[in-house]
Amino acid sequence: MEERYLRNLGPLTEAEQALLASKTVFLAGLGGLGGHLLEHMLRLGVGAIVAADGDRFTPSNLNRQLLATEDNLGQPKAQAAAERAAAVNPGVRITVVSAPLTAQNRDALLAGCDLALDGLDNLEARRILAAGCDRAGIPLVHGGIRDWCAQVAVIPPGSGLLDRIYPPHLSELSPSGTVSPVPAWCAAVQAAQALCLLCGRPAPLWGKLLAADLLHGEQEILPL
Amino acid sequence: MLEVRLFATLRQGREKVYHLDAAGFPDGTAVLDHLHIPKEEVAIFLRNGFHSPTDTALADGDIVAIFPPTGGG
């Protein structure tokens, strides 16, 4: 085993660490959630990451997005993700696409992936991603943030449960603020769910939604 | 009596929990109107723990939980 993974042992077995190296994850979005999700997947040691985001960094990203720095303002987020991957764990094969997830590119991006991580910030793209996961037969690890609040769910393929979280009557959401601990917390919970799935363990939030209010220190788990 | 529990950003400018006389609130829409919660601010509406439409009929003793859409990333 590589020395870089020694401190993963305990929480993970050597067999699980080896299993992780055979897995590929799709990461949709490289903003507040996506930057932290990328970091976790790199340090856990998944085999490969496919990531898509068509945006470039702006100063308003600096309050919460791990990949945003003073030096890369104006640059594509996908480029920053590739650079971060090379700096943290060059053993992870990373494919970055500097384009938004669409119904046209979705199936190609998800091909060969074991699960998808939701780092998106809008309903239209989430619905496209969920439909793609259904077609690919892979679980979607959903995350969403707003204000001081975060939510995480594992959506089984073909379950249609994203509609329970975002019912069809909901149209696009207006942009809202949040603070740095919120995406960090949300992505950590998503990453732990993904880790369970990738290791073949039960994911505690399979078919359930964890809703957290970090301002009041409260959490609720709802069946979906 | 109805117990209405609000979560996340729905708490802004409102209480976490309301106890309402069931006689005045025949369905969820009446509760939303009373609390000035627009329908587009309701993502999940639970009646006694079960996902329900916002216009679901309510009865004395019901517990309602309402969550807003949380969709940023």
CSV table of C-alpha atoms in Angstrom, one decimal:
chain,number,residue,atom,x,y,z
A,1,MET,CA,0.0,0.0,0.0
A,2,GLU,CA,1.2,3.5,-0.8
A,3,GLU,CA,2.3,5.5,2.2
A,4,ARG,CA,-0.1,8.3,1.4
A,5,TYR,CA,-3.0,6.0,2.3
A,6,LEU,CA,-1.7,4.6,5.6
A,7,ARG,CA,-3.8,6.8,7.7
A,8,ASN,CA,-6.9,5.7,5.8
A,9,LEU,CA,-6.5,2.4,7.5
A,10,GLY,CA,-8.7,1.8,10.5
A,11,PRO,CA,-11.7,3.5,9.0
A,12,LEU,CA,-11.0,1.5,5.8
A,13,THR,CA,-9.5,-1.9,5.3
A,14,GLU,CA,-6.7,-2.5,2.9
A,15,ALA,CA,-9.1,-4.3,0.7
A,16,GLU,CA,-11.5,-1.3,0.7
A,17,GLN,CA,-8.6,1.0,-0.1
A,18,ALA,CA,-7.7,-1.2,-3.1
A,19,LEU,CA,-11.3,-1.3,-4.1
A,20,LEU,CA,-11.5,2.5,-4.1
A,21,ALA,CA,-8.7,2.6,-6.7
A,22,SER,CA,-10.9,0.7,-9.1
A,23,LYS,CA,-13.7,3.2,-8.9
A,24,THR,CA,-14.7,6.1,-11.0
A,25,VAL,CA,-16.8,9.0,-9.8
A,26,PHE,CA,-18.6,11.7,-11.8
A,27,LEU,CA,-18.5,15.2,-10.2
A,28,ALA,CA,-21.0,17.7,-11.5
A,29,GLY,CA,-20.0,21.2,-10.6
A,30,LEU,CA,-16.8,22.5,-9.3
A,31,GLY,CA,-18.0,25.4,-7.1
A,32,GLY,CA,-18.7,25.5,-3.4
A,33,LEU,CA,-19.6,21.8,-3.0
A,34,GLY,CA,-17.6,20.6,-6.0
A,35,GLY,CA,-14.3,22.0,-4.8
A,36,HIS,CA,-14.6,20.2,-1.4
A,37,LEU,CA,-15.9,17.0,-3.1
A,38,LEU,CA,-12.9,16.9,-5.4
A,39,GLU,CA,-10.6,17.3,-2.5
A,40,HIS,CA,-12.2,14.4,-0.6
A,41,MET,CA,-12.1,12.1,-3.6
A,42,LEU,CA,-8.5,12.9,-4.3
A,43,ARG,CA,-7.4,12.3,-0.7
A,44,LEU,CA,-9.5,9.1,-0.4
A,45,GLY,CA,-7.8,7.7,-3.5
A,46,VAL,CA,-10.5,6.9,-5.9
A,47,GLY,CA,-9.2,5.5,-9.2
A,48,ALA,CA,-10.6,8.2,-11.5
A,49,ILE,CA,-12.7,11.4,-11.5
A,50,VAL,CA,-14.7,12.9,-14.3
A,51,ALA,CA,-15.6,16.5,-13.6
A,52,ALA,CA,-17.7,19.0,-15.5
A,53,ASP,CA,-18.2,22.7,-14.9
A,54,GLY,CA,-18.4,25.5,-17.5
A,55,ASP,CA,-17.9,28.4,-15.2
A,56,ARG,CA,-14.9,30.6,-14.5
A,57,PHE,CA,-13.9,32.0,-11.1
A,58,THR,CA,-15.2,35.4,-10.0
A,59,PRO,CA,-14.3,37.3,-6.8
A,60,SER,CA,-17.7,36.4,-5.3
A,61,ASN,CA,-16.6,32.7,-5.3
A,62,LEU,CA,-13.7,33.4,-2.9
A,63,ASN,CA,-15.9,33.3,0.3
A,64,ARG,CA,-16.6,29.6,0.0
A,65,GLN,CA,-15.1,27.8,-3.0
A,66,LEU,CA,-12.0,25.8,-2.1
A,67,LEU,CA,-10.6,25.9,-5.6
A,68,ALA,CA,-11.0,29.7,-6.0
A,69,THR,CA,-7.9,31.8,-5.3
A,70,GLU,CA,-6.7,35.3,-6.0
A,71,ASP,CA,-4.4,33.9,-8.6
A,72,ASN,CA,-7.0,32.0,-10.7
A,73,LEU,CA,-9.8,34.6,-10.9
A,74,GLY,CA,-11.2,34.6,-14.5
A,75,GLN,CA,-9.8,31.1,-15.1
A,76,PRO,CA,-12.0,28.0,-15.8
A,77,LYS,CA,-13.0,26.1,-12.7
A,78,ALA,CA,-12.2,22.9,-14.7
A,79,GLN,CA,-8.6,24.0,-15.1
A,80,ALA,CA,-8.2,24.7,-11.4
A,81,ALA,CA,-9.6,21.2,-10.7
A,82,ALA,CA,-7.1,19.6,-12.9
A,83,GLU,CA,-4.3,21.5,-11.3
A,84,ARG,CA,-5.5,20.7,-7.8
A,85,ALA,CA,-5.7,17.0,-8.7
A,86,ALA,CA,-2.1,17.0,-10.0
A,87,ALA,CA,-0.9,18.8,-6.8
A,88,VAL,CA,-2.7,16.6,-4.3
A,89,ASN,CA,-2.8,13.1,-5.8
A,90,PRO,CA,-1.4,12.6,-9.3
A,91,GLY,CA,-2.3,8.9,-9.0
A,92,VAL,CA,-6.0,9.7,-9.5
A,93,ARG,CA,-6.9,9.8,-13.2
A,94,ILE,CA,-8.8,13.0,-13.8
A,95,THR,CA,-10.8,14.1,-16.8
A,96,VAL,CA,-12.1,17.7,-16.6
A,97,VAL,CA,-14.6,19.2,-19.0
A,98,SER,CA,-15.0,22.9,-19.1
A,99,ALA,CA,-18.6,22.9,-20.1
A,100,PRO,CA,-21.9,22.6,-18.2
A,101,LEU,CA,-23.7,19.3,-17.8
A,102,THR,CA,-26.4,19.0,-20.5
A,103,ALA,CA,-28.8,16.4,-21.7
A,104,GLN,CA,-26.5,16.1,-24.7
A,105,ASN,CA,-23.2,15.4,-22.9
A,106,ARG,CA,-24.6,13.7,-19.8
A,107,ASP,CA,-24.5,10.1,-21.0
A,108,ALA,CA,-21.0,10.3,-22.3
A,109,LEU,CA,-19.7,11.9,-19.1
A,110,LEU,CA,-21.4,9.3,-16.9
A,111,ALA,CA,-20.3,6.3,-18.9
A,112,GLY,CA,-18.2,4.0,-16.8
A,113,CYS,CA,-18.8,5.9,-13.6
A,114,ASP,CA,-19.8,4.1,-10.4
A,115,LEU,CA,-21.7,7.0,-8.9
A,116,ALA,CA,-22.4,10.7,-9.4
A,117,LEU,CA,-21.7,13.5,-6.9
A,118,ASP,CA,-24.0,16.6,-7.1
A,119,GLY,CA,-22.1,19.8,-6.8
A,120,LEU,CA,-24.6,21.7,-8.9
A,121,ASP,CA,-26.4,25.0,-8.1
A,122,ASN,CA,-29.5,24.8,-10.2
A,123,LEU,CA,-32.6,22.6,-10.6
A,124,GLU,CA,-32.4,22.2,-14.3
A,125,ALA,CA,-29.0,20.6,-14.2
A,126,ARG,CA,-29.9,18.5,-11.2
A,127,ARG,CA,-32.9,17.0,-13.1
A,128,ILE,CA,-30.6,16.3,-16.1
A,129,LEU,CA,-28.1,14.6,-13.8
A,130,ALA,CA,-30.7,12.6,-12.0
A,131,ALA,CA,-32.1,11.4,-15.3
A,132,GLY,CA,-28.6,10.5,-16.4
A,133,CYS,CA,-28.0,8.5,-13.3
A,134,ASP,CA,-31.2,6.6,-13.9
A,135,ARG,CA,-30.1,5.7,-17.4
A,136,ALA,CA,-26.7,4.7,-16.2
A,137,GLY,CA,-28.1,2.7,-13.3
A,138,ILE,CA,-25.9,4.5,-10.7
A,139,PRO,CA,-26.7,6.3,-7.4
A,140,LEU,CA,-26.7,10.0,-7.1
A,141,VAL,CA,-25.2,11.6,-4.0
A,142,HIS,CA,-27.2,14.8,-3.8
A,143,GLY,CA,-26.1,17.9,-1.9
A,144,GLY,CA,-27.7,21.3,-1.7
A,145,ILE,CA,-26.9,24.4,0.4
A,146,ARG,CA,-28.6,27.7,1.2
A,147,ASP,CA,-28.0,30.3,3.8
A,148,TRP,CA,-26.9,28.4,7.0
A,149,CYS,CA,-28.6,25.2,5.8
A,150,ALA,CA,-27.5,22.1,3.9
A,151,GLN,CA,-29.1,18.8,2.8
A,152,VAL,CA,-27.7,15.5,1.6
A,153,ALA,CA,-29.5,12.5,0.1
A,154,VAL,CA,-28.5,9.3,-1.7
A,155,ILE,CA,-30.9,8.8,-4.6
A,156,PRO,CA,-31.1,5.2,-5.8
A,157,PRO,CA,-31.2,4.9,-9.6
A,158,GLY,CA,-34.7,4.7,-11.0
A,159,SER,CA,-36.3,5.8,-7.8
A,160,GLY,CA,-37.4,9.2,-8.9
A,161,LEU,CA,-36.7,10.5,-5.5
A,162,LEU,CA,-35.2,13.8,-6.7
A,163,ASP,CA,-38.8,14.8,-7.3
A,164,ARG,CA,-39.5,14.4,-3.6
A,165,ILE,CA,-36.8,16.9,-2.9
A,166,TYR,CA,-37.6,19.3,-5.7
A,167,PRO,CA,-41.2,18.7,-6.7
A,168,PRO,CA,-42.1,19.5,-10.3
A,169,HIS,CA,-44.0,22.7,-9.3
A,170,LEU,CA,-40.7,24.2,-8.3
A,171,SER,CA,-39.1,26.3,-11.0
A,172,GLU,CA,-35.5,27.6,-10.9
A,173,LEU,CA,-34.3,29.0,-7.6
A,174,SER,CA,-33.0,32.4,-7.2
A,175,PRO,CA,-29.3,32.6,-6.2
A,176,SER,CA,-28.8,32.8,-2.5
A,177,GLY,CA,-25.9,33.4,-0.2
A,178,THR,CA,-24.1,31.0,2.1
A,179,VAL,CA,-21.0,30.9,4.2
A,180,SER,CA,-17.9,28.8,4.0
A,181,PRO,CA,-18.7,26.2,6.7
A,182,VAL,CA,-21.9,25.2,4.9
A,183,PRO,CA,-20.5,23.8,1.6
A,184,ALA,CA,-17.6,22.3,3.6
A,185,TRP,CA,-20.0,20.4,5.9
A,186,CYS,CA,-22.3,19.4,3.1
A,187,ALA,CA,-19.6,18.0,0.9
A,188,ALA,CA,-18.1,16.1,3.8
A,189,VAL,CA,-21.4,14.3,4.4
A,190,GLN,CA,-21.7,13.6,0.7
A,191,ALA,CA,-18.2,12.3,0.5
A,192,ALA,CA,-18.8,10.0,3.4
A,193,GLN,CA,-21.9,8.6,1.7
A,194,ALA,CA,-19.9,8.1,-1.5
A,195,LEU,CA,-17.2,6.4,0.4
A,196,CYS,CA,-19.6,3.9,1.9
A,197,LEU,CA,-21.1,3.2,-1.6
A,198,LEU,CA,-17.7,2.8,-3.3
A,199,CYS,CA,-16.5,0.4,-0.6
A,200,GLY,CA,-19.6,-1.7,-0.9
A,201,ARG,CA,-21.0,-0.6,2.5
A,202,PRO,CA,-24.6,0.5,3.1
A,203,ALA,CA,-25.0,4.2,2.7
A,204,PRO,CA,-26.9,5.6,5.7
A,205,LEU,CA,-28.7,8.1,3.6
A,206,TRP,CA,-29.8,5.7,0.9
A,207,GLY,CA,-33.4,6.9,0.0
A,208,LYS,CA,-33.3,9.5,2.9
A,209,LEU,CA,-32.7,13.2,3.2
A,210,LEU,CA,-30.5,14.7,5.9
A,211,ALA,CA,-31.4,18.3,6.4
A,212,ALA,CA,-29.1,20.4,8.6
A,213,ASP,CA,-29.4,23.9,10.1
A,214,LEU,CA,-25.8,24.9,11.1
A,215,LEU,CA,-27.0,28.1,12.6
A,216,HIS,CA,-29.1,26.3,15.2
A,217,GLY,CA,-27.0,23.1,15.3
A,218,GLU,CA,-30.0,20.9,14.3
A,219,GLN,CA,-30.4,18.0,11.9
A,220,GLU,CA,-33.4,16.0,10.7
A,221,ILE,CA,-33.4,12.8,8.7
A,222,LEU,CA,-36.5,12.3,6.5
A,223,PRO,CA,-37.6,9.3,4.5
A,224,LEU,CA,-38.0,10.1,0.8
B,1,MET,CA,-54.6,21.6,17.7
B,2,LEU,CA,-52.1,21.4,14.8
B,3,GLU,CA,-48.4,21.5,15.3
B,4,VAL,CA,-46.6,23.1,12.5
B,5,ARG,CA,-42.8,22.8,12.4
B,6,LEU,CA,-40.7,25.1,10.1
B,7,PHE,CA,-37.2,24.3,8.9
B,8,ALA,CA,-34.2,26.0,7.4
B,9,THR,CA,-34.8,29.5,5.9
B,10,LEU,CA,-38.6,29.3,6.6
B,11,ARG,CA,-37.6,30.2,10.1
B,12,GLN,CA,-36.4,33.6,9.1
B,13,GLY,CA,-38.9,36.1,10.5
B,14,ARG,CA,-41.1,33.2,11.8
B,15,GLU,CA,-41.1,30.9,14.8
B,16,LYS,CA,-39.7,27.3,14.6
B,17,VAL,CA,-43.0,25.8,15.8
B,18,TYR,CA,-46.6,27.0,15.7
B,19,HIS,CA,-49.6,25.5,17.5
B,20,LEU,CA,-52.7,26.3,15.6
B,21,ASP,CA,-56.4,25.7,16.2
B,22,ALA,CA,-57.2,22.9,13.7
B,23,ALA,CA,-60.8,24.3,13.2
B,24,GLY,CA,-59.4,27.3,11.3
B,25,PHE,CA,-57.0,25.3,9.1
B,26,PRO,CA,-58.8,22.7,7.0
B,27,ASP,CA,-55.8,22.1,4.7
B,28,GLY,CA,-52.1,22.9,4.2
B,29,THR,CA,-52.9,25.8,2.0
B,30,ALA,CA,-54.6,27.6,4.9
B,31,VAL,CA,-51.5,27.1,7.0
B,32,LEU,CA,-49.2,28.4,4.4
B,33,ASP,CA,-51.4,31.5,3.8
B,34,HIS,CA,-51.6,32.1,7.6
B,35,LEU,CA,-47.8,32.0,7.9
B,36,HIS,CA,-47.3,34.0,4.6
B,37,ILE,CA,-45.3,31.2,3.0
B,38,PRO,CA,-45.4,31.2,-0.8
B,39,LYS,CA,-46.0,27.8,-2.4
B,40,GLU,CA,-42.7,28.2,-4.3
B,41,GLU,CA,-40.9,28.3,-0.9
B,42,VAL,CA,-42.2,24.8,-0.1
B,43,ALA,CA,-40.2,21.8,-1.3
B,44,ILE,CA,-41.2,19.2,1.2
B,45,PHE,CA,-44.5,19.1,3.1
B,46,LEU,CA,-44.9,16.3,5.6
B,47,ARG,CA,-48.2,15.5,7.3
B,48,ASN,CA,-47.5,13.2,10.2
B,49,GLY,CA,-44.2,12.2,8.6
B,50,PHE,CA,-45.6,11.4,5.1
B,51,HIS,CA,-44.9,13.4,2.0
B,52,SER,CA,-48.1,15.2,1.1
B,53,PRO,CA,-49.3,17.9,-1.3
B,54,THR,CA,-49.6,21.3,0.2
B,55,ASP,CA,-53.4,21.3,-0.2
B,56,THR,CA,-53.7,18.1,1.8
B,57,ALA,CA,-56.6,18.0,4.3
B,58,LEU,CA,-55.5,18.4,7.9
B,59,ALA,CA,-57.1,17.1,11.1
B,60,ASP,CA,-56.9,17.8,14.8
B,61,GLY,CA,-53.6,16.4,16.3
B,62,ASP,CA,-51.7,16.5,13.0
B,63,ILE,CA,-48.0,17.4,12.9
B,64,VAL,CA,-46.9,19.3,9.8
B,65,ALA,CA,-43.3,19.8,8.8
B,66,ILE,CA,-42.4,22.2,6.0
B,67,PHE,CA,-39.0,22.5,4.3
B,68,PRO,CA,-38.0,25.1,1.7
B,69,PRO,CA,-36.0,24.3,-1.4
B,70,THR,CA,-32.2,24.2,-0.7
B,71,GLY,CA,-30.6,24.1,-4.0
B,72,GLY,CA,-27.3,26.1,-4.1
B,73,GLY,CA,-24.0,24.5,-4.6
